[in-house]
């Protein structure tokens, strides 16, 4: 299974909007795109999942273009507590392959 | 909803002993659970897929006789690290497939230190 590609790290300041883009060129028709957040020494936490166009929940938005070969996680007005590693994956019932993730550092 | 627990949260053991880690889905039934391992500053690596009532499927390079997996019920999967060695020291994380059959929910992880 091919891994996704995302920036290794990003820096931001409190109150800013953060957009993390992920490439998944080999995504299959039945695959969903899922984003997880992981703090040190904790298991990943589900953030958002989508199939196409735009999905929004109480913590984030997910934008997926028509070709579905990429997706963008949008975090509105980040705070210090959003400092974490963010993983983009495409999910099926069989298994997930984690890439390197994006290490987001939020500064005051 | 969709809460997954792990026990213990951390364990220290002597080299050569066996350690059992439990993974439970607290508020949903999970026919499929997964076990991952994560070394410091690295990403999660899938070790095996655990299906209730059947044998686990191991990823390439993972020794099935060393990492015994049992998924005896729809809410419990266990990982036993047999004859542990210091190189087995790692962060072990389980996940359970939710009712939508699309989303994995992760446990908090178990830190294993083998002396």
XYZ file of C-alpha atoms in Angstrom, chain A residues 36 49 91-96, chain B residues 2 4 25 28-34 49-51 71 74 94-106:
36
model
C -5.573 11.682 12.981
C -12.911 11.675 7.612
C -8.627 4.027 5.104
C -10.211 0.772 4.193
C -11.444 -2.097 6.241
C -8.179 -3.959 5.905
C -5.455 -1.725 7.263
C -3.982 1.729 7.580
C -16.024 4.716 20.198
C -10.804 2.032 23.188
C -13.526 -1.539 22.866
C -18.922 -0.851 20.686
C -18.183 -4.262 19.296
C -15.174 -4.698 17.087
C -14.754 -7.708 14.885
C -11.433 -6.328 13.738
C -8.664 -4.860 15.854
C -5.156 -3.826 14.923
C -4.636 -7.463 12.144
C -6.745 -9.314 14.676
C -10.118 -10.766 13.722
C -9.129 -11.927 19.825
C -15.926 -8.781 20.140
C -4.107 -0.979 19.440
C -7.069 0.175 17.422
C -10.552 -1.136 16.795
C -12.611 -0.830 13.658
C -15.809 1.073 14.311
C -19.300 0.134 13.359
C -19.059 2.043 10.086
C -16.283 -0.384 9.107
C -14.278 2.589 7.878
C -12.874 4.332 10.930
C -10.250 3.016 13.325
C -10.348 4.200 16.924
C -7.105 3.991 18.834
